[in-house]
Coordinates of C-alpha atoms in Angstrom, one line a residue:
Chain G
E79 CA -39.4 54.1 13.9
T80 CA -38.1 54.6 17.5
G81 CA -35.1 56.9 17.9
V82 CA -32.2 56.5 20.3
T83 CA -33.2 56.6 23.9
Q84 CA -31.1 56.9 27.0
S85 CA -31.7 56.4 30.7
P86 CA -31.6 57.9 33.2
T87 CA -31.9 61.5 32.1
H88 CA -30.0 62.9 35.2
L89 CA -27.9 61.3 37.8
I90 CA -26.0 62.5 40.9
K91 CA -23.1 60.4 42.3
T92 CA -20.3 61.0 44.7
R93 CA -16.6 60.6 44.1
G94 CA -15.4 57.0 44.1
Q95 CA -18.8 55.5 43.2
Q96 CA -19.7 53.5 40.1
V97 CA -22.3 54.4 37.6
T98 CA -24.1 52.6 34.7
L99 CA -25.8 54.4 31.9
R100 CA -28.1 52.8 29.4
C101 CA -28.8 53.3 25.7
S102 CA -31.3 51.7 23.3
S103 CA -30.3 52.1 19.6
Q104 CA -32.5 53.2 16.8
S105 CA -34.5 50.4 15.2
G106 CA -32.3 48.5 12.8
H107 CA -29.0 50.0 13.9
N108 CA -26.3 47.5 15.0
T109 CA -23.5 49.9 16.1
V110 CA -23.4 52.1 19.3
S111 CA -21.0 54.8 20.1
W112 CA -20.6 56.7 23.4
Y113 CA -19.4 60.3 23.8
Q114 CA -18.6 62.5 26.8
Q115 CA -19.5 66.2 26.5
A116 CA -18.1 68.4 29.3
L117 CA -19.8 71.7 29.9
G118 CA -19.0 74.2 27.2
Q119 CA -17.1 71.7 25.0
G120 CA -17.7 69.5 22.0
P121 CA -18.4 65.8 22.5
Q122 CA -15.4 63.4 22.8
F123 CA -15.5 59.9 21.6
I124 CA -15.2 57.2 24.3
F125 CA -15.7 54.0 22.4
Q126 CA -17.9 52.1 19.9
Y127 CA -19.5 48.7 20.0
Y128 CA -20.4 46.4 17.1
R129 CA -21.6 42.8 17.4
E130 CA -21.2 43.0 21.2
E131 CA -17.4 43.8 20.9
E132 CA -15.5 47.0 21.4
N133 CA -14.8 48.4 17.9
G134 CA -12.6 51.4 18.6
R135 CA -11.7 53.5 21.7
G136 CA -10.9 57.1 22.3
N137 CA -8.5 58.5 24.9
F138 CA -10.3 57.4 28.0
P139 CA -9.0 55.2 30.9
P140 CA -10.0 51.6 31.5
R141 CA -12.4 52.6 34.3
F142 CA -14.7 53.5 31.4
S143 CA -16.1 50.3 30.1
G144 CA -19.1 49.2 28.1
L145 CA -21.3 46.4 26.9
Q146 CA -23.5 45.8 23.9
F147 CA -26.3 43.3 24.1
P148 CA -27.8 41.0 21.4
N149 CA -30.6 43.5 20.8
Y150 CA -27.9 46.1 20.1
S151 CA -28.7 48.1 23.3
S152 CA -25.7 49.2 25.3
E153 CA -24.3 50.2 28.7
L154 CA -21.6 52.6 29.7
N155 CA -20.0 51.8 33.1
V156 CA -17.7 54.2 34.9
N157 CA -15.8 53.0 38.0
A158 CA -14.1 55.1 40.7
L159 CA -15.9 58.3 39.6
E160 CA -13.9 61.5 39.7
L161 CA -15.2 65.1 39.8
D162 CA -14.1 65.6 36.2
D163 CA -16.4 62.8 35.0
S164 CA -19.3 65.3 35.5
A165 CA -20.6 65.7 31.9
L166 CA -23.4 64.9 29.5
Y167 CA -23.0 61.4 28.2
L168 CA -24.3 60.9 24.7
C169 CA -25.1 57.6 22.9
A170 CA -25.2 57.4 19.1
S171 CA -26.4 54.6 17.0
S172 CA -25.6 53.8 13.4
L173 CA -25.6 51.0 10.8
K174 CA -22.2 49.4 10.2
G175 CA -20.8 50.7 7.0
Q176 CA -23.0 53.8 7.0
E177 CA -21.5 57.1 8.0
T178 CA -24.2 58.8 9.9
Q179 CA -24.6 58.5 13.7
Y180 CA -27.9 59.4 15.3
F181 CA -27.8 60.7 18.9
G182 CA -29.9 60.2 21.9
P183 CA -30.9 63.0 24.4
G184 CA -28.0 62.2 26.7
T185 CA -27.6 61.4 30.4
R186 CA -26.3 64.3 32.6
L187 CA -24.0 63.0 35.3
L188 CA -23.0 65.1 38.2
V189 CA -20.2 63.8 40.5
L190 CA -20.0 65.5 43.9
Chain V
A194 CA -5.3 62.1 13.2
Q195 CA -8.3 64.4 12.6
S196 CA -9.2 67.7 14.1
V197 CA -11.9 70.3 13.8
T198 CA -11.6 74.0 14.5
Q199 CA -14.7 76.2 14.8
L200 CA -13.8 79.9 14.6
G201 CA -15.9 81.9 17.0
S202 CA -17.4 80.3 20.1
H203 CA -20.2 82.8 20.0
V204 CA -21.9 84.3 17.0
S205 CA -24.7 86.9 17.3
V206 CA -26.9 87.9 14.3
S207 CA -30.2 89.8 13.9
E208 CA -33.3 88.0 12.9
G209 CA -33.4 87.9 9.1
A210 CA -29.7 88.3 8.7
L211 CA -27.2 85.9 7.1
V212 CA -25.9 83.2 9.3
L213 CA -22.3 82.0 8.8
L214 CA -20.6 79.5 11.1
R215 CA -17.1 78.6 10.3
C216 CA -15.5 75.2 10.4
N217 CA -12.0 74.1 9.3
Y218 CA -10.8 70.5 9.6
S219 CA -7.7 68.4 9.2
S220 CA -7.9 64.8 8.1
S221 CA -5.3 62.3 6.7
V222 CA -8.0 60.7 4.6
P223 CA -10.9 62.1 2.5
P224 CA -13.3 63.2 5.1
Y225 CA -16.9 62.8 5.9
L226 CA -18.1 66.1 7.3
F227 CA -21.2 66.8 9.5
W228 CA -23.0 69.7 11.1
Y229 CA -25.1 68.9 14.2
V230 CA -27.3 71.3 16.2
Q231 CA -27.9 71.0 20.0
Y232 CA -30.8 72.8 21.7
P233 CA -30.6 73.4 25.4
N234 CA -30.7 70.2 27.5
Q235 CA -31.0 68.0 24.4
G236 CA -28.8 65.7 22.4
L237 CA -27.4 66.3 18.9
Q238 CA -29.6 66.6 15.8
L239 CA -28.0 66.1 12.4
L240 CA -28.3 69.2 10.2
L241 CA -26.5 68.0 7.1
K242 CA -23.5 65.9 5.9
Y243 CA -21.0 65.7 3.2
T244 CA -19.7 62.3 2.1
T245 CA -18.9 62.4 -1.7
G246 CA -20.2 64.0 -4.8
A247 CA -21.7 67.5 -4.8
T248 CA -19.7 69.9 -2.6
L249 CA -22.7 72.1 -1.7
V250 CA -25.0 70.2 0.6
K251 CA -28.4 71.2 1.8
G252 CA -29.8 70.3 5.1
I253 CA -32.8 70.8 7.3
N254 CA -34.3 74.2 8.4
G255 CA -32.8 76.0 5.4
F256 CA -29.1 75.4 6.3
E257 CA -26.5 74.5 3.8
A258 CA -22.7 74.0 3.8
E259 CA -20.0 73.9 1.1
F260 CA -17.1 71.5 1.2
K261 CA -13.9 73.3 0.0
K262 CA -11.0 70.8 -0.1
S263 CA -8.4 73.5 -1.0
E264 CA -9.4 75.5 2.0
T265 CA -10.1 72.4 4.3
S266 CA -13.3 74.2 5.2
F267 CA -17.0 73.2 5.6
H268 CA -18.7 76.5 6.6
L269 CA -22.4 76.4 7.5
T270 CA -24.8 79.1 6.2
K271 CA -28.4 80.2 6.2
P272 CA -29.7 83.1 4.2
S273 CA -32.1 84.4 6.9
A274 CA -31.8 83.7 10.6
H275 CA -34.9 82.9 12.6
M276 CA -35.3 83.1 16.4
S277 CA -35.7 79.3 16.5
D278 CA -32.1 78.9 15.1
A279 CA -30.6 80.0 18.4
A280 CA -28.7 76.9 19.6
E281 CA -25.2 75.4 19.8
Y282 CA -23.8 74.1 16.5
F283 CA -21.1 71.5 16.2
C284 CA -19.0 70.6 13.1
A285 CA -17.6 67.1 13.1
V286 CA -15.3 65.0 10.9
R287 CA -15.0 61.3 10.3
G288 CA -12.3 59.6 8.3
N289 CA -13.8 57.1 5.9
A290 CA -11.6 54.3 7.4
G291 CA -12.4 55.3 11.0
N292 CA -15.4 54.9 13.1
M293 CA -15.4 57.9 15.4
L294 CA -16.5 61.4 15.1
T295 CA -14.2 64.2 16.0
F296 CA -16.0 67.4 17.0
G297 CA -15.1 71.0 17.1
G298 CA -15.6 73.0 20.3
G299 CA -19.0 74.3 19.1
T300 CA -20.4 77.7 18.2
R301 CA -23.3 79.2 20.1
L302 CA -25.6 81.1 17.8
M303 CA -27.7 83.9 19.3
V304 CA -30.4 85.6 17.2
K305 CA -31.5 89.1 18.2
P306 CA -35.1 90.3 17.5

């Protein structure tokens, strides 16, 4: 059974650029959630996708958007990057109706 | 709305000593509660969870936690610390009607030889 994988592992962008982060969910999981973890803080919920549609959103602006594909993999897109977007971005997969989310290793984004 | 408070951003114990990491939560619905561990430069690994039933839950690596509704707490314990336990620990809550996890700020556990 393959766990949650994310790519790339590290990324450096400049302010104003756009970035796309990718996540492959654990085998059999149909729900993907994204979290932002700033340095020294706990993860914060960005949004969740189920059946290719957004299924809940945290307190993040619209420049944070996502996609889920038929194979349940997912993308997180961030437009007009700001310095404060520098963080570890975590993807978690789960099975709809079950409470446990399983996390990937994360993508560390640095915005200069 | 849900929230999680972890008392003590840093906890230091000696190897072999008791580990106690504190977590208090607020939730408008019966909560699901989780403890995750994060090693340096890695993602989150589930240690244990409480959903319903027995209030004392056992997890991996010898950790356990007790759900106390009257105290709105879910403290994490381990009888004897090991050097490999040094990591960041996060408590999280999920309302059973919701779909997001709300995390505390984390507690960094340091284990001294």
